[in-house]
Short mmCIF file of C-alpha atoms and ligand atoms in Angstrom, two decimals:
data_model
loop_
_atom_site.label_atom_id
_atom_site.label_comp_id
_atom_site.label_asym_id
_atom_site.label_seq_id
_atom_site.Cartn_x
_atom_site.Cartn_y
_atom_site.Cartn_z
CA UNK A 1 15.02 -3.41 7.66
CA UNK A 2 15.40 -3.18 4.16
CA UNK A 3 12.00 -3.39 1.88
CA UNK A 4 12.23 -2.02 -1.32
CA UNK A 5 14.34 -3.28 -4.13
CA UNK A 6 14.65 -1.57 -7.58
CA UNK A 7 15.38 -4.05 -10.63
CA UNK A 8 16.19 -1.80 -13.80
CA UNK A 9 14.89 -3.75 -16.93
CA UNK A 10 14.68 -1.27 -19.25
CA UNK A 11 18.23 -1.89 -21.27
CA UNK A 12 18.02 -3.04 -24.88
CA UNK A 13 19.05 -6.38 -24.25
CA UNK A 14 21.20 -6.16 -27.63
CA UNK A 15 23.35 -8.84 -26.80
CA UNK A 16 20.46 -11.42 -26.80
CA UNK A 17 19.31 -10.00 -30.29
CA UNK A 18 17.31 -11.08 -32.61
CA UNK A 19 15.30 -12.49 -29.91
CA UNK A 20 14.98 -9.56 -27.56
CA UNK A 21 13.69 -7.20 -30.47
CA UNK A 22 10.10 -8.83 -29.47
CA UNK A 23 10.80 -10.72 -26.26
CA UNK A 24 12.69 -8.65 -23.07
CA UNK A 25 15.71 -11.00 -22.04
CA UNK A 26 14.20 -11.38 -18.05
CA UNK A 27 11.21 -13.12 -19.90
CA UNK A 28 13.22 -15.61 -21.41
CA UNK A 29 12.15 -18.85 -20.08
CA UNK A 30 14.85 -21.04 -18.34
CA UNK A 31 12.79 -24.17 -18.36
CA UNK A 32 9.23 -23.11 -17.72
CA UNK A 33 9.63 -19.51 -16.12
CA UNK A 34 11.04 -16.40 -16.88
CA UNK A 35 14.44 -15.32 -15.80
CA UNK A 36 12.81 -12.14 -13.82
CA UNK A 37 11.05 -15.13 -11.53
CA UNK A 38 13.97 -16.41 -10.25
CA UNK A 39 15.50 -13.14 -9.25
CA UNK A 40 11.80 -12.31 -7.65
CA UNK A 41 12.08 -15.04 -5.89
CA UNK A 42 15.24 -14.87 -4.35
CA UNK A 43 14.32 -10.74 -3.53
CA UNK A 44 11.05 -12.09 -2.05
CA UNK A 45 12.96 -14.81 -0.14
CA UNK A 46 15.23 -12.51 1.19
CA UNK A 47 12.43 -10.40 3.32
CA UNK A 48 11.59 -7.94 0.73
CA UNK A 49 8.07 -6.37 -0.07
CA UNK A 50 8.17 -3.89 -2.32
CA UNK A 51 9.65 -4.64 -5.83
CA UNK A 52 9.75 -1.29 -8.39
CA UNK A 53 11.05 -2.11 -11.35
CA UNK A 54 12.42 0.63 -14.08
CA UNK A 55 10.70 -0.56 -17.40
CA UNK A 56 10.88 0.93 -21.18
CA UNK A 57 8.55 0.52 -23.94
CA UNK A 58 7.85 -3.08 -24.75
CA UNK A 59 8.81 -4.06 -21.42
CA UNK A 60 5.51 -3.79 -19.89
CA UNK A 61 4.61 -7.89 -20.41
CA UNK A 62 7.55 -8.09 -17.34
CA UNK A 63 4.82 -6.35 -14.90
CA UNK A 64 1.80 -8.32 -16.35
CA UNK A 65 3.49 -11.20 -15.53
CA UNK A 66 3.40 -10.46 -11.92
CA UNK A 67 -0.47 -9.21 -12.50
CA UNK A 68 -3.95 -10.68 -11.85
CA UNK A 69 -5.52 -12.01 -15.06
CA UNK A 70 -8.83 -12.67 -14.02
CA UNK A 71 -10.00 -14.13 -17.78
CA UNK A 72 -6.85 -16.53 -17.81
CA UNK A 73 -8.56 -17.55 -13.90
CA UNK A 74 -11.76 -17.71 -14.73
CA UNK A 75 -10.93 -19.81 -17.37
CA UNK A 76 -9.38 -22.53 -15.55
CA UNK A 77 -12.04 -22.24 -12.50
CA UNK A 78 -14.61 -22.92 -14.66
CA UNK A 79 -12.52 -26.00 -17.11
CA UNK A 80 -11.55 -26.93 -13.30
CA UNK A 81 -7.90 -27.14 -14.26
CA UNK A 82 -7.39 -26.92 -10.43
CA UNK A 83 -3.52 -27.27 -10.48
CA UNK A 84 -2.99 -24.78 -13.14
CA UNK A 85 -4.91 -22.55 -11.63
CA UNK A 86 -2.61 -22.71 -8.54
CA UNK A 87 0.48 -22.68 -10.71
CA UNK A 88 -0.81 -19.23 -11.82
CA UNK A 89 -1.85 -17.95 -8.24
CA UNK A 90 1.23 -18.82 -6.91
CA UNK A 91 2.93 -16.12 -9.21
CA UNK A 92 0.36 -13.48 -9.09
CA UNK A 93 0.79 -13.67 -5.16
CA UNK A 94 4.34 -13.09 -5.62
CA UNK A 95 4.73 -9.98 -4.98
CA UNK A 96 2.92 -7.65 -2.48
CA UNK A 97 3.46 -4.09 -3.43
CA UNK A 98 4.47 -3.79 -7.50
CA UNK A 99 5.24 -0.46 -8.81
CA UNK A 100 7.10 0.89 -12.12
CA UNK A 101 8.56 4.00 -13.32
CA UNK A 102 9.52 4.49 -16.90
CA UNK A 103 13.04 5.29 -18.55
CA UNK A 104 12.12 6.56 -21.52
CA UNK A 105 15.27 6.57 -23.58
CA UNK A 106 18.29 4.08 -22.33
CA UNK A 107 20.98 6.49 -20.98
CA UNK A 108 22.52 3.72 -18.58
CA UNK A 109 22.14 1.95 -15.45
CA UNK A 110 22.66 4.60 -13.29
CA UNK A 111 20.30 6.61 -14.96
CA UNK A 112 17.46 4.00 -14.52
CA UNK A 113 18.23 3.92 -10.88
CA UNK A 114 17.77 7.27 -10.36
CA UNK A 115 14.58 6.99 -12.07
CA UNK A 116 13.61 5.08 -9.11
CA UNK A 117 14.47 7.52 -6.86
CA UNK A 118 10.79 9.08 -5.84
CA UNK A 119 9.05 5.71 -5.74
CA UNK A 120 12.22 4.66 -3.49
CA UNK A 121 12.19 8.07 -1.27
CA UNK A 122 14.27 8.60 1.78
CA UNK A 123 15.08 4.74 3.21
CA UNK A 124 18.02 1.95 1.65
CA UNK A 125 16.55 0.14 -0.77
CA UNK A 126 18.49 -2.54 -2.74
CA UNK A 127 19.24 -2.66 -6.89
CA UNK A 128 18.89 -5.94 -8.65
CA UNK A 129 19.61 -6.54 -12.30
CA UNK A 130 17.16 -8.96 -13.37
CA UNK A 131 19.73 -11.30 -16.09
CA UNK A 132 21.74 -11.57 -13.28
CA UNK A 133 20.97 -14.83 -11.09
CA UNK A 134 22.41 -16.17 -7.99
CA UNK A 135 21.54 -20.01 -7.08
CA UNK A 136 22.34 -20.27 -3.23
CA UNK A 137 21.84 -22.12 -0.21
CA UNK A 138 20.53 -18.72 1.82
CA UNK A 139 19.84 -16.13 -0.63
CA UNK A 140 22.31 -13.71 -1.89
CA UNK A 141 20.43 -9.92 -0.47
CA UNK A 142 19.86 -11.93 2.39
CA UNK A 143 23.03 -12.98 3.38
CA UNK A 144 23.66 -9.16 2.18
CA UNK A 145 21.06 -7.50 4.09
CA UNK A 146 22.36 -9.58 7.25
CA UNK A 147 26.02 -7.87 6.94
CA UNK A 148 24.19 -4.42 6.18
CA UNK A 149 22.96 -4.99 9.40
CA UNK A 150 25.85 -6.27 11.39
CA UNK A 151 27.63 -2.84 9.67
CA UNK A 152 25.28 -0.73 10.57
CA UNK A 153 26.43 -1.53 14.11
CA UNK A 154 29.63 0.29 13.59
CA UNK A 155 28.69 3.00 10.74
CA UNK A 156 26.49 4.81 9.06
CA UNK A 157 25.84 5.64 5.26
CA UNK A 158 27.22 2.70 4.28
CA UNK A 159 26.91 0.41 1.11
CA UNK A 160 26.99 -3.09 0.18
CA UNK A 161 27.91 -4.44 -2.83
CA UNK A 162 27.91 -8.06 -4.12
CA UNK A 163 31.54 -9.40 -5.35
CA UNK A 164 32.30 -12.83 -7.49
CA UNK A 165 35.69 -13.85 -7.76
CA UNK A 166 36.23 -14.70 -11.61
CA UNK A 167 39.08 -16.10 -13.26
CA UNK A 168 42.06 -13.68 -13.88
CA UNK A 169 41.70 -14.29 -17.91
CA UNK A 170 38.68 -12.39 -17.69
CA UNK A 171 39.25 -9.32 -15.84
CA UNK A 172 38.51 -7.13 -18.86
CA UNK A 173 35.24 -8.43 -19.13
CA UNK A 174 33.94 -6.95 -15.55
CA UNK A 175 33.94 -3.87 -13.76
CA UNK A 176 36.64 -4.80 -10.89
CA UNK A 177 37.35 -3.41 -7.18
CA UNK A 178 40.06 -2.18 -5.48
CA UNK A 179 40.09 -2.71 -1.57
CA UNK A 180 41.16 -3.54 2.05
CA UNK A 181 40.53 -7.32 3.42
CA UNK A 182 38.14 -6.87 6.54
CA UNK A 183 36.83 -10.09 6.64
CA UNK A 184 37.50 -13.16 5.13
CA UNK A 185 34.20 -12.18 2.79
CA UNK A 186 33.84 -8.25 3.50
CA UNK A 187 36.23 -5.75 1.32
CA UNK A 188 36.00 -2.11 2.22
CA UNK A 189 36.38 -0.67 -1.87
CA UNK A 190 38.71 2.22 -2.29
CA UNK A 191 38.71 2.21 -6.19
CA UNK A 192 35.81 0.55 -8.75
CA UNK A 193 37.75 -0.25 -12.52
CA UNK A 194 35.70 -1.03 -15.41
CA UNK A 195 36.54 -3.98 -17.88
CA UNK A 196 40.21 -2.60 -16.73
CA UNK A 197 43.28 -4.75 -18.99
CA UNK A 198 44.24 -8.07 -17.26
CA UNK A 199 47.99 -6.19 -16.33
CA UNK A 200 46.27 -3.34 -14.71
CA UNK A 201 43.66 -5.36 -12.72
CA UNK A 202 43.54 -4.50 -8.70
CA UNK A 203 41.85 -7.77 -8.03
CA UNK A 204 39.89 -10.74 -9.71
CA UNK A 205 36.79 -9.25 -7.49
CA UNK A 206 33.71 -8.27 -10.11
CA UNK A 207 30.85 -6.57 -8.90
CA UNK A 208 27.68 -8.36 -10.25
CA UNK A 209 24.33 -6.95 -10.04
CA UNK A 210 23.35 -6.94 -6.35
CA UNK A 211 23.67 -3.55 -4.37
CA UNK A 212 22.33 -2.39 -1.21
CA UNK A 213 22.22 1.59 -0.84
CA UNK A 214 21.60 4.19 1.16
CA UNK A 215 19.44 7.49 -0.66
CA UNK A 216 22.58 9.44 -0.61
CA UNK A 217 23.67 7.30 -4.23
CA UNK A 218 20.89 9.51 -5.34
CA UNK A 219 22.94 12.66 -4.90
CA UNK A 220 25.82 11.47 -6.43
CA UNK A 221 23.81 9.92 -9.48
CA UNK A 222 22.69 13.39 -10.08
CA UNK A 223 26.25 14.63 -10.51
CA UNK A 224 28.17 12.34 -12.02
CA UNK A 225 28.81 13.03 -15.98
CA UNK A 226 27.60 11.14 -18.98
CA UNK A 227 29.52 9.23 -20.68
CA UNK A 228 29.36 7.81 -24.10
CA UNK A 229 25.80 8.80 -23.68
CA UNK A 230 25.04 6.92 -20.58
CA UNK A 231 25.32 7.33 -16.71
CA UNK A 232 26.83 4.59 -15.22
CA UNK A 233 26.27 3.39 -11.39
CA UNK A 234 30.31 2.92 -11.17
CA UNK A 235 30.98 6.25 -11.67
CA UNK A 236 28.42 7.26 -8.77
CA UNK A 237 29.96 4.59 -6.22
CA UNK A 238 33.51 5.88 -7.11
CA UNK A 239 32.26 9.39 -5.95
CA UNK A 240 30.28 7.99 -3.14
CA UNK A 241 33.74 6.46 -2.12
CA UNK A 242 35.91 10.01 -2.95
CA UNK A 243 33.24 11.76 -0.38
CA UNK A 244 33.78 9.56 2.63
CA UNK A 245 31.12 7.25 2.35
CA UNK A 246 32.17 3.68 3.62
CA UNK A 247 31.07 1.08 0.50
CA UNK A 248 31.29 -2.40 1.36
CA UNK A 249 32.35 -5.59 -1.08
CA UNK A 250 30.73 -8.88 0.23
CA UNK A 251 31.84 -11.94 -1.77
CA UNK A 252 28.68 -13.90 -1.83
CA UNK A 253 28.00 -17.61 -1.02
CA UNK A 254 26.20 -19.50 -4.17
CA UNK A 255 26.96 -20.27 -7.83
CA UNK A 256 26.01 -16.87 -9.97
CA UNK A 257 24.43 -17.16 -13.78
CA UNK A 258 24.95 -14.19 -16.55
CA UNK A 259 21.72 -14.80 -18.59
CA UNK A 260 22.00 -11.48 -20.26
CA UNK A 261 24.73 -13.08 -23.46
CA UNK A 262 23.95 -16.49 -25.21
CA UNK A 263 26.96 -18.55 -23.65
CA UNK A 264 25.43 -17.45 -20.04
CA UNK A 265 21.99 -18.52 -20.40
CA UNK A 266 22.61 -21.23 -21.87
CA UNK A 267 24.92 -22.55 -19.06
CA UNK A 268 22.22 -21.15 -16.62
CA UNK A 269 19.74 -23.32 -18.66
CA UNK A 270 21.57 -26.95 -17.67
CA UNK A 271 22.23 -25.58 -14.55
CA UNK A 272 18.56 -25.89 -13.30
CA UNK A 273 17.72 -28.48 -15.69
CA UNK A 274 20.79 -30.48 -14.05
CA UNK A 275 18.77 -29.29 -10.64
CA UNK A 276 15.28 -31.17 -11.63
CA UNK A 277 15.15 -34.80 -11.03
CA UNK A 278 13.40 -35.24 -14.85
CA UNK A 279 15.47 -33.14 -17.15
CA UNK A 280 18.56 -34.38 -15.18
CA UNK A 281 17.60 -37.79 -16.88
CA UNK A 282 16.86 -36.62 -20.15
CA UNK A 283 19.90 -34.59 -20.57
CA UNK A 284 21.71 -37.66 -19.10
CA UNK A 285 20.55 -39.47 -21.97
CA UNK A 286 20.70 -36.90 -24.54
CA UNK A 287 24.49 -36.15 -24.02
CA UNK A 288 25.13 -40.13 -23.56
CA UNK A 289 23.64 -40.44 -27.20
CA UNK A 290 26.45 -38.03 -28.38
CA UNK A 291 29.54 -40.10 -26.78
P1 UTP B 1 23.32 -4.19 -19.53
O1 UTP B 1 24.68 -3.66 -19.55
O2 UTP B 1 23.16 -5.65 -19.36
O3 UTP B 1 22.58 -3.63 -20.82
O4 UTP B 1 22.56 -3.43 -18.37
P2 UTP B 1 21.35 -4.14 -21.65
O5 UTP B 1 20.98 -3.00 -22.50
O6 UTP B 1 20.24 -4.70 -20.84
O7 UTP B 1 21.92 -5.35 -22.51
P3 UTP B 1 22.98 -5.35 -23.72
O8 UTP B 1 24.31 -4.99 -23.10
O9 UTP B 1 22.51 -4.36 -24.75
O10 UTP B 1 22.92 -6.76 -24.19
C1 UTP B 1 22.55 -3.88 -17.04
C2 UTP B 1 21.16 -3.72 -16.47
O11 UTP B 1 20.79 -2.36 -16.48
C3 UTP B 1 19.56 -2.18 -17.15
C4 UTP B 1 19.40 -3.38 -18.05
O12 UTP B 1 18.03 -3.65 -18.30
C5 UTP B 1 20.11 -4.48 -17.26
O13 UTP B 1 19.24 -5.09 -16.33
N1 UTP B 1 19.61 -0.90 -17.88
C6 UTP B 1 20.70 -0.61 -18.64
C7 UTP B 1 18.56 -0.02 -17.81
O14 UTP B 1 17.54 -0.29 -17.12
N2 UTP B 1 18.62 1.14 -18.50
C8 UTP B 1 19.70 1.47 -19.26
O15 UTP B 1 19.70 2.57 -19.86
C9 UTP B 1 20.76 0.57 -19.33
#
């Protein structure tokens, strides 16, 4: 049983400037909510409990969102704006155990995720980047944490990682895997590329940002060098890998959205307005109006 998951939010979000000098890209609203919410909810849906997230300075409104605010409640109690009140309940009983652990300077992901490591302590826990979204029938760390636990049947130490294929053109843009065919959907990863050149590409397989670990990452986070001033989690899964330690490509079922660059949000933005019976109809009509 797998409770905890880590989401590291504490990145600049430069590629969503000017916006995200004021505004952290997982509070971007995709209609109505925040992008953070939908990865909550698919982390709560999947049987999780414990939600740490790795925050940075003017990141804090990403926890507050999650928070009791009795004023806002009292508020609305006493205007008896009944269904707004529920509205905000329904959030602040998201999550049951919310904790957060400062990266004070950026130095990469896989620095932020061993921030996490205390608060995390000695059991798997899972890492979820919070502009990454997956829209699925079951969700995506549950139909992970289901083959983490038909693995752990046959091994031990093991990790799972969530693959997408993508088109060959863009290759380059993702950090790729290398890897034997168990399943139809399960890869056992020899070799982790990043952004390699299209000619030099093992596979179209890109890792998005869904992982489920065991502690041990911790050790090899701890050794692995910095580069270009940051510590990245591919470097500590290659080593993890090199040592013996079985990691575990599952090629997802569901439809995955990049909010972290302009193009991706925006396409994650018709997406679920395509999804509500009301917008559907409005941007029916809006893009008729164009033709
Ligand atoms: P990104 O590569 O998307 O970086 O990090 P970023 O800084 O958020 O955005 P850009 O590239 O400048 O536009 C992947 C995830 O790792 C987190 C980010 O918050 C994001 O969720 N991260 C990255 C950290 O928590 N700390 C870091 O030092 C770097």
């Amino acid at each position: 049983m797998i409770r905890k998951a880590v989401l590291p939010v504490a990145g600049l979000g430069t590629r969503m400037l000017p916006v995200t000098k004021v505004i952290p890209k997982e509070l971007l609203p995709l209609l109505n909510r925040p992008v953070i919410e939908y990865v909550v909810d698919e982390i709560i849906d999947s049987g999780f409990d414990s939600l740490i997230f790795v925050i940075s300075y003017g990141k804090e409104a990403i926890l507050d969102y999650f928070d009791v605010d009795l004023g806002l409640k009292s508020f609305l109690r006493d205007r008896k704006k009944e269904v707004l009140l529920s509205l905000i309940e329904e959030v602040e009983d998201k999550i049951r155990y919310l904790s957060s652990i400062r990266q004070k300077i950026p130095q990469g992901l896989g620095h932020a995720v061993l921030m996490a490591e205390r608060l995390v302590g000695n059991e798997p826990f899972a890492v979820v980047l919070g502009d990454d979204l997956v829209d699925s029938d079951v969700p995506c760390l549950k139909q992970m944490t289901e083959t983490y636990t038909v693995l752990s049947a046959k091994t031990q130490g093991h990790s799972v990682i969530a693959l997408e294929e993508v088109a060959w053109e863009d290759v380059s843009k993702y950090g790729i895997i290398e890897g034997e065919k168990i399943e139809d959907d399960l890869i056992l990863i020899k070799r982790v590329v990043e952004k390699p050149p299209l000619e030099e590409a093992p596979s179209n397989l890109s890792i998005i940002g869904r992982y489920l670990f065991e502690p041990v990452i911790f050790d090899f986070l701890k050794k692995i060098p910095k580069i270009s001033g940051e510590y990245q989690l591919t470097d500590a899964i290659q080593a993890m890998i090199d040592d013996g330690y079985p990691v575990y490509g599952y090629i997802f079922q569901g439809k995955r959205l990049d909010t972290g660059n302009l193009k991706g949000f925006f396409e994650a933005t018709l997406h679920y307005a395509m999804k509500d019976s009301s917008l559907r109809e409005v941007l029916r009509n809006f893009c008729s109006k164009l033709l």
